[in-house]
Coordinates of C-alpha atoms in Angstrom, one line a residue:
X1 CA -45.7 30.4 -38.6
X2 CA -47.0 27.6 -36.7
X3 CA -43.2 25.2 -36.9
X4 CA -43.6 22.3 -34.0
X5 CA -40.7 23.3 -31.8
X6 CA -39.8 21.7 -28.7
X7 CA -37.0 23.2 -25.6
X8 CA -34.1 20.5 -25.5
X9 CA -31.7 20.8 -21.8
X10 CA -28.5 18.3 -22.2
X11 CA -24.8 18.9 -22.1
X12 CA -22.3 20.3 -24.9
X13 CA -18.5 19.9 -24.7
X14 CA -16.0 20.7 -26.5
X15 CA -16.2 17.8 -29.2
X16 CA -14.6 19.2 -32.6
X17 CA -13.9 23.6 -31.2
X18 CA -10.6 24.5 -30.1
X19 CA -10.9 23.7 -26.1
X20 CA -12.0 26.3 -24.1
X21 CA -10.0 26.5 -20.9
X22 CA -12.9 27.1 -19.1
X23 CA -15.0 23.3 -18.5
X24 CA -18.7 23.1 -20.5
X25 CA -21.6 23.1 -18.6
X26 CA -25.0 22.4 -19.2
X27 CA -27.0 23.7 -21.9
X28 CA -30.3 24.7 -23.2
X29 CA -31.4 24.7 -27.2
X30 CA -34.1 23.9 -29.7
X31 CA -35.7 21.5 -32.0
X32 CA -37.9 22.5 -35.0
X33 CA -39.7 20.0 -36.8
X34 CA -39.4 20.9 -40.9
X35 CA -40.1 18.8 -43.0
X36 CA -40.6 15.4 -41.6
X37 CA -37.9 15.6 -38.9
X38 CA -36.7 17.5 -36.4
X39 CA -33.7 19.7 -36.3
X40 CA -31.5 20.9 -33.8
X41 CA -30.8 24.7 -33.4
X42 CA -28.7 27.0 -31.2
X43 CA -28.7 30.5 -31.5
X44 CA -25.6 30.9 -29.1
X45 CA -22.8 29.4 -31.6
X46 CA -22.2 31.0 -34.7
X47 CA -21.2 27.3 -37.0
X48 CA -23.0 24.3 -35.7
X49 CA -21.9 21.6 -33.0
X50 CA -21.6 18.1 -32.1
X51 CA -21.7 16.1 -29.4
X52 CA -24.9 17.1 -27.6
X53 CA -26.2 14.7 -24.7
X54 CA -29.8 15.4 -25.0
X55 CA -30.7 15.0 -20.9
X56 CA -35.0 16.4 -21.6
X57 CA -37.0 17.8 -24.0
X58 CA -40.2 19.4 -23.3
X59 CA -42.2 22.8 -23.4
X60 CA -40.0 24.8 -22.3
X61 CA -37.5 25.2 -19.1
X62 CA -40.1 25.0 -17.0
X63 CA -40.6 21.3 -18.2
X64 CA -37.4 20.1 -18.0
X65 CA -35.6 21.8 -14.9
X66 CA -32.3 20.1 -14.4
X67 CA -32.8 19.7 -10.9
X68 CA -36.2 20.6 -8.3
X69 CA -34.9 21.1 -4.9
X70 CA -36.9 22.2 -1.6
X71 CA -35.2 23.4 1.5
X72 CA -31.5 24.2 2.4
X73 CA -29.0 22.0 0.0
X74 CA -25.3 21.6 -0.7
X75 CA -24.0 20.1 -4.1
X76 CA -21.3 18.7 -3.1
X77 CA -19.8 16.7 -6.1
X78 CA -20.4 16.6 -9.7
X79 CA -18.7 16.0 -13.1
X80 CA -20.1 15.0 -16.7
X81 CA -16.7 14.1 -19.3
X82 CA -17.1 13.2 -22.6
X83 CA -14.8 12.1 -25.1
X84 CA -15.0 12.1 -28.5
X85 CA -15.3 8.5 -30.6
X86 CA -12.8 8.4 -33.3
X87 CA -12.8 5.4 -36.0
X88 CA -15.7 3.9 -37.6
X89 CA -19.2 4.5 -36.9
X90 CA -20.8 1.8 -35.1
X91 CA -24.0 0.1 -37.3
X92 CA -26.9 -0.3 -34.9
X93 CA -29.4 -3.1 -35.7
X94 CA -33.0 -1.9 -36.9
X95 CA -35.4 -3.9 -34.9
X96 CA -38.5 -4.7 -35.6
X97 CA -41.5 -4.5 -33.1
X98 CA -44.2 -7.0 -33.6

């Protein structure tokens, strides 16, 4: 069909589901451009989500590995929290660039 598409790797929580007991981890999904813009897809969830952190985008996984390692390694530590924002939307300023 020849639809631009793009491999997106970021992190979903739990913004606006029921909390699942067990913690998010990363994630993988897609971005077809239609009609001027891009949108983003996910053909794990059945209604559509919000609060992606979009970490890469690229060709595919290979592209956007979350992490290249080489020898014998030990992740010791690591946490990603995210809350949701509640209130008004914040208004960003449109610069211009000369």
């Amino acid at each position: 069909m020849n639809i631009p598409a793009r491999y997106c790797t970021g992190y979903l929580g739990d913004i606006g589901v029921v909390p699942d007991p067990e913690p998010m981890d990363f994630s993988a999904w897609f971005e077809a451009y239609l009609g001027g813009r891009w949108y983003t897809c996910d053909a794990r969830y059945n209604k559509p989500r919000i609060g992606r952190i979009v970490i890469a985008r690229g060709r595919d996984a290979a592209d956007v590995a979350f992490s290249t390692t080489f020898g014998p390694n030990t992740l010791k530590r690591f946490s990603v929290i995210t809350d949701e924002m509640v209130g008004e939307p914040v208004q960003l300023e449109e610069r211009k660039v000369a």
